[in-house]
Amino acid sequence: MSNRADDTQLTEDRFRALVEHSSDVFMVVDRAGNVSDVSPSVTHVLGYDARDLARFVDDLVDEPDRERARAILAAAEARPGGEPVWAELRVRDAKGAVRWLEVVVTNHAGDSRVKGLVCNMRDVSERKGIEAELEHRAHHDQLTGLPNRVSFLARVDSAVEEAREAGTSLGVLYVDVDRFKEINDSLGHDAGDHLLHDLAHRLRSCVRPQDLVARYGGDEFSVLLEDLDSVGAATAVADRIADALGEPLIFEGHEVVLTASVGIAVSHAGDETTGELMRHADLAMFVAKDQGRSGWELFDSPVDPGEPVRRELEDELWDALDSEQLVVRFQPEFSLASGDVVAAEALVRWPHPTRGLLEPDDFLPLAKETNLIVAVDRYVLRQACRCAREWWDLRSPRERAVVSVNLSPRFLRQPDVVEDIVATMRETGADPRGLRLEITERTALTDIDQTVETLEALRRLGIRVAIDDFGTGYSSLSYLKRLPVDVVKLDRSFVESMDQLESDVAIVQAVITMSHALGMKVTAEGVERVEQAARLRRLGCDTAMGWYWTSAVDADAMADILQDGVVREDIPVVALARAAAAGGN
Ligand code: C2E
Ligand code: CA
Ligand code: CA
């Protein structure tokens, strides 16, 4: 921000001195984009001779972005006060290659020494490349190359919209491989991966090119059929899937025959929402499974039989909150350099009186549809703050660990969210320095101005902030730069795929480097093996969490871990890191 403030005070002399060796390119243009001055750095940044560039838009900006380029000049022209206008534009360098420039235009027309719009441009192509890779990763399954759940749901959303407008039908198939876990356990992970890969291929061959096949979850696939002629067309696809699976798969001499249970939901003229369609397909799949695997079932009930169950669960959850039935477990996060505990993430569980211990995925999606989630988040925050208060004196200030709490978008969007958090800390006596809040990339970027304001207020209080599930959402690194956060939490999928994909190692490295440059720490989630921890450590990752150390434990066990500093003495990376920290090698 400060360099932008400086812009307004730029004199022509300083301007020249500043830009001589800069990797930024400065240009002075009029409102039509005619260039009156350009810094010599344009030669080493873009290969041009300054004289080649007479017109900013036509000589430099790439075709698709010219309209936007004109728009930002017009916007800057309309701000004689010198408030900068910002954009990222594709340009062509002297060799004709496309490069991305971050362009900040400031109106200095009133300054007699400048008399124009100053464009400050920086090559951000490398960052854009990383963003594009992150973007692709976030929307595709790494193992099969198919689109993932997130992109599937987004496509169904727009398909429902289109069907509503055009009055057409669409179908969703939910494909669940039977007994996959058994196969995985008996033949091993590699075989499982191989089978899933092969299966993805077969599923693709059962549909039209315009249909969408996605990997929905571990051994679940989903299919979207748009412009469906009839319900029969959807069941025909299910029949083809059954046929395609009939052929045995061969892996390392083993012959495996897979079967799958398929649930089908068809919607006419976009009558159902995406959520309803998915629920219907899911339900039909369960019926298919119930009726002895390897078959399909069509959802045909006019009323959603899941509805009363959902309502009941909702009521029970409110009761559970009132009577403090929900429990909070903690999962420790470790420094990869010293092996010491640096954080404890609060993770909610619901010991349900009849359904057994419910995991967040079993009830948070439901809670997230209403304000229930705000109550859940507040509840967990309160419990976590109580623990933070209790644990505050367990360790010396230098070694103190933070308690980390997940916040949902709805919680963060409360108008009085900061007061809400402060009240909870007061009530429990927790020190703000002992608290970290986790919000996802998606939540943070939904209303970035508001988010920045909230996060800044929280950080002024001494509360730390982490970006959760990094790499699964928007992946806009330029926005990340604007967010006042302390920690970037790399999503588990990176750690998982780093074993097989060197491209993911490269991207993890890039994210770490970039985060460090922005003054943020990086933590990795889902570390299950020592090699993963070691590798992350070599890549410069600061901290990590995962089953390699331990899964989430109850508050008492977490207190023990904090007191002892380690989970289990037999964990080599801890021993190794400790030896290194103690001055060994
Ligand atoms: P998250 O914030 O990404 O939390 C990490 C999840 O990964 C946890 O699942 C944790 O048990 C799991 N995990 C940790 N280490 C490993 C590992 O080595 N391998 C694997 N496969 N998994 C590992 P959990 O507890 O089921 O939580 C799921 C999600 O539910 C959380 O994901 C978080 O988004 C949400 N959640 C949990 N508690 C709360 C809460 O109190 N409020 C809100 N808003 N969301 C919560
Ligand atoms: Ca989290
Ligand atoms: Ca996470």
XYZ file of C-alpha atoms in Angstrom, residues 180-476:
297
model
C -14.118 -51.180 -2.677
C -12.647 -50.944 0.778
C -12.225 -54.713 0.956
C -10.439 -54.753 -2.381
C -8.237 -51.880 -1.323
C -7.351 -53.568 1.933
C -6.638 -56.970 0.438
C -4.787 -55.952 -2.746
C -3.204 -52.780 -1.468
C -3.353 -49.072 -2.205
C -1.622 -49.234 -5.571
C -4.121 -51.783 -6.834
C -6.948 -49.612 -5.542
C -5.581 -46.572 -7.361
C -5.115 -48.589 -10.517
C -8.680 -49.865 -10.395
C -10.125 -46.410 -9.825
C -8.155 -45.076 -12.745
C -9.401 -47.863 -14.982
C -12.934 -47.447 -13.725
C -12.888 -43.735 -14.528
C -11.954 -44.635 -18.075
C -14.775 -47.142 -18.400
C -17.347 -44.755 -17.004
C -16.338 -42.164 -19.557
C -16.902 -44.680 -22.315
C -20.513 -45.167 -21.176
C -21.638 -41.611 -21.812
C -21.861 -39.069 -24.607
C -18.954 -36.673 -25.068
C -20.982 -33.761 -23.684
C -21.888 -35.629 -20.479
C -19.908 -35.047 -17.356
C -18.269 -37.826 -15.353
C -16.659 -36.779 -12.083
C -14.922 -38.390 -9.156
C -17.239 -37.436 -6.346
C -15.309 -38.926 -3.479
C -13.061 -41.876 -2.644
C -14.872 -44.656 -4.482
C -17.834 -42.604 -5.614
C -18.356 -41.246 -9.069
C -21.086 -39.039 -10.427
C -22.497 -38.477 -13.878
C -24.435 -35.526 -15.217
C -26.653 -36.052 -18.250
C -27.995 -32.863 -19.738
C -30.756 -32.548 -22.331
C -32.159 -35.905 -21.410
C -34.723 -37.241 -23.907
C -36.369 -39.579 -21.446
C -35.908 -41.260 -18.111
C -35.062 -44.365 -20.123
C -31.991 -42.620 -21.492
C -30.680 -42.271 -17.944
C -31.379 -45.866 -16.972
C -29.746 -46.954 -20.242
C -26.547 -45.274 -19.102
C -26.796 -47.164 -15.812
C -27.173 -50.419 -17.768
C -24.131 -49.579 -19.869
C -22.164 -48.921 -16.684
C -23.130 -52.339 -15.338
C -22.012 -53.921 -18.650
C -18.757 -52.019 -18.724
C -17.943 -53.183 -15.227
C -18.737 -56.786 -16.176
C -15.378 -57.084 -17.927
C -12.792 -58.138 -15.338
C -9.972 -55.759 -14.533
C -6.478 -57.132 -14.389
C -3.957 -55.847 -11.917
C -0.586 -57.552 -11.456
C -2.023 -60.897 -12.403
C -5.096 -60.533 -10.230
C -8.411 -60.583 -11.948
C -10.897 -58.307 -10.264
C -14.532 -57.891 -11.133
C -15.978 -54.685 -9.818
C -19.626 -53.977 -9.384
C -21.288 -50.730 -8.516
C -24.574 -49.521 -7.134
C -26.067 -46.665 -9.073
C -28.649 -44.156 -7.909
C -30.447 -42.106 -10.532
C -32.327 -38.844 -10.110
C -34.044 -37.103 -12.974
C -35.297 -33.559 -12.907
C -37.708 -31.919 -15.329
C -37.423 -28.272 -16.179
C -35.076 -27.659 -13.276
C -37.700 -28.460 -10.647
C -35.127 -29.591 -8.115
C -32.163 -27.779 -6.721
C -28.677 -29.259 -7.007
C -28.796 -30.242 -3.351
C -32.107 -32.041 -3.787
C -30.960 -33.847 -6.917
C -27.796 -35.069 -5.246
C -29.711 -36.186 -2.186
C -32.199 -38.065 -4.336
C -29.486 -39.806 -6.326
C -27.672 -40.660 -3.114
C -30.816 -42.077 -1.580
C -31.597 -44.134 -4.671
C -28.052 -45.475 -4.553
C -28.607 -46.648 -0.996
C -31.791 -48.412 -2.038
C -29.890 -50.086 -4.890
C -27.204 -51.192 -2.462
C -29.808 -52.460 -0.049
C -31.415 -54.598 -2.693
C -28.232 -56.543 -3.182
C -25.526 -54.584 -4.938
C -24.697 -54.243 -8.581
C -27.820 -52.602 -9.807
C -29.432 -49.273 -10.256
C -32.403 -47.603 -8.709
C -34.363 -44.639 -9.909
C -35.497 -42.049 -7.422
C -39.204 -41.629 -8.040
C -40.827 -40.550 -4.823
C -42.645 -37.257 -5.174
C -41.739 -36.279 -1.623
C -38.217 -36.374 -0.337
C -38.219 -39.178 2.239
C -35.030 -37.735 3.671
C -36.827 -34.569 4.703
C -38.339 -35.655 8.067
C -35.034 -37.200 9.096
C -33.253 -33.951 8.360
C -35.747 -31.960 10.367
C -35.406 -34.316 13.284
C -31.630 -34.118 13.162
C -31.814 -30.348 13.120
C -33.968 -30.299 16.251
C -31.680 -32.748 17.967
C -28.657 -30.635 17.130
C -30.229 -27.567 18.732
C -30.887 -29.680 21.824
C -27.365 -31.037 21.790
C -26.020 -27.484 21.783
C -28.284 -26.473 24.655
C -27.280 -29.417 26.783
C -23.592 -29.201 25.818
C -23.540 -32.650 24.246
C -21.162 -31.751 21.483
C -17.551 -32.530 22.248
C -14.440 -30.849 20.980
C -11.360 -32.861 20.154
C -7.958 -31.416 19.428
C -5.399 -32.323 16.836
C -1.868 -31.075 17.434
C 0.230 -29.302 14.829
C 4.003 -29.624 14.961
C 6.969 -27.543 13.963
C 8.863 -29.464 11.298
C 12.087 -27.804 12.410
C 11.952 -28.417 16.157
C 9.345 -31.144 16.421
C 7.534 -29.116 19.037
C 3.758 -28.654 19.297
C 2.764 -25.239 18.001
C -1.019 -25.481 17.737
C -4.044 -27.560 18.592
C -6.931 -27.524 16.139
C -10.396 -27.828 17.666
C -12.537 -30.357 15.792
C -16.126 -30.944 16.758
C -17.780 -34.345 17.302
C -21.331 -35.260 18.203
C -21.822 -38.343 20.353
C -25.372 -38.921 19.206
C -27.588 -40.896 21.630
C -28.760 -43.346 18.944
C -26.634 -42.826 15.840
C -23.252 -43.187 17.481
C -20.355 -40.749 17.267
C -21.043 -38.336 14.419
C -18.164 -36.747 12.519
C -18.333 -33.142 11.266
C -19.178 -34.338 7.751
C -22.248 -36.120 9.143
C -23.916 -33.040 10.546
C -22.121 -29.822 9.607
C -23.450 -29.732 6.016
C -26.947 -29.767 7.472
C -26.066 -27.111 10.042
C -24.475 -24.963 7.349
C -27.776 -24.577 5.536
C -29.145 -22.549 8.423
C -27.967 -20.402 11.317
C -27.379 -23.567 13.292
C -23.789 -23.433 12.113
C -23.284 -20.082 13.824
C -24.387 -21.644 17.091
C -22.104 -24.650 16.535
C -19.127 -22.418 15.778
C -19.780 -20.260 18.821
C -20.088 -23.377 20.979
C -16.792 -24.810 19.730
C -15.109 -21.431 20.101
C -16.245 -21.238 23.719
C -15.024 -24.757 24.521
C -11.740 -24.097 22.758
C -11.260 -20.827 24.633
C -11.833 -22.610 27.936
C -9.093 -25.047 27.050
C -6.832 -22.252 25.838
C -7.290 -20.598 29.214
C -6.432 -23.808 31.035
C -3.410 -24.541 28.872
C -2.027 -21.007 28.899
C 0.223 -21.667 31.888
C 1.376 -25.114 30.840
C 4.191 -23.735 28.756
C 6.573 -20.828 28.810
C 5.640 -17.828 26.644
C 8.238 -18.723 24.034
C 6.882 -22.214 23.571
C 3.224 -21.470 23.876
C 0.902 -23.199 21.423
C -2.241 -21.647 19.974
C -5.670 -23.204 19.956
C -7.057 -23.076 16.447
C -10.773 -22.836 15.711
C -12.598 -23.300 12.407
C -15.073 -20.578 11.491
C -17.764 -20.993 8.874
C -18.693 -18.263 6.367
C -21.935 -17.521 8.178
C -20.153 -17.011 11.457
C -17.620 -14.676 9.931
C -20.323 -12.685 8.148
C -22.185 -11.790 11.349
C -22.224 -8.008 11.577
C -20.893 -8.138 15.140
C -18.498 -11.037 14.667
C -15.549 -9.308 16.359
C -17.626 -8.409 19.411
C -18.956 -11.956 19.471
C -15.435 -13.380 19.629
C -14.247 -10.814 22.159
C -17.225 -11.608 24.401
C -16.391 -15.310 24.309
C -12.776 -14.633 25.225
C -13.804 -12.378 28.105
C -16.280 -14.885 29.387
C -13.725 -17.694 29.367
C -10.691 -15.658 30.322
C -8.760 -16.773 27.249
C -5.838 -14.657 26.061
C -6.257 -13.543 22.434
C -2.623 -14.474 21.773
C -3.506 -18.071 22.491
C -6.142 -18.202 19.785
C -6.010 -18.782 16.035
C -9.010 -18.673 13.727
C -9.240 -20.662 10.512
C -11.257 -19.553 7.555
C -11.225 -21.087 4.107
C -9.959 -19.360 1.011
C -13.492 -19.402 -0.312
C -14.917 -17.704 2.767
C -12.171 -15.122 2.779
C -12.587 -14.141 -0.826
C -16.372 -14.018 -0.958
C -16.441 -10.466 0.302
C -12.815 -9.551 0.458
C -13.152 -5.969 1.657
C -15.330 -7.003 4.560
C -13.048 -9.961 5.328
C -9.942 -7.803 5.370
C -11.609 -5.419 7.786
C -12.721 -8.211 10.132
C -9.376 -9.989 10.058
C -7.482 -6.788 10.696
C -9.644 -6.076 13.732
C -9.035 -9.587 15.046
C -5.305 -9.364 14.508
C -5.128 -6.030 16.270
C -6.452 -7.896 19.298
C -3.590 -10.365 19.020
C -5.587 -13.216 17.494
C -3.847 -15.193 14.774
C -5.551 -16.034 11.468
C -5.051 -19.002 9.141
C -6.320 -19.673 5.634
C -7.711 -23.205 5.648
C -7.875 -25.724 2.785
C -5.598 -23.610 0.665
C -5.559 -24.756 -2.949
C -9.121 -26.033 -3.112
C -10.857 -22.814 -4.023
C -10.215 -19.659 -5.945
C -6.438 -19.795 -5.760
C -6.093 -16.143 -6.445
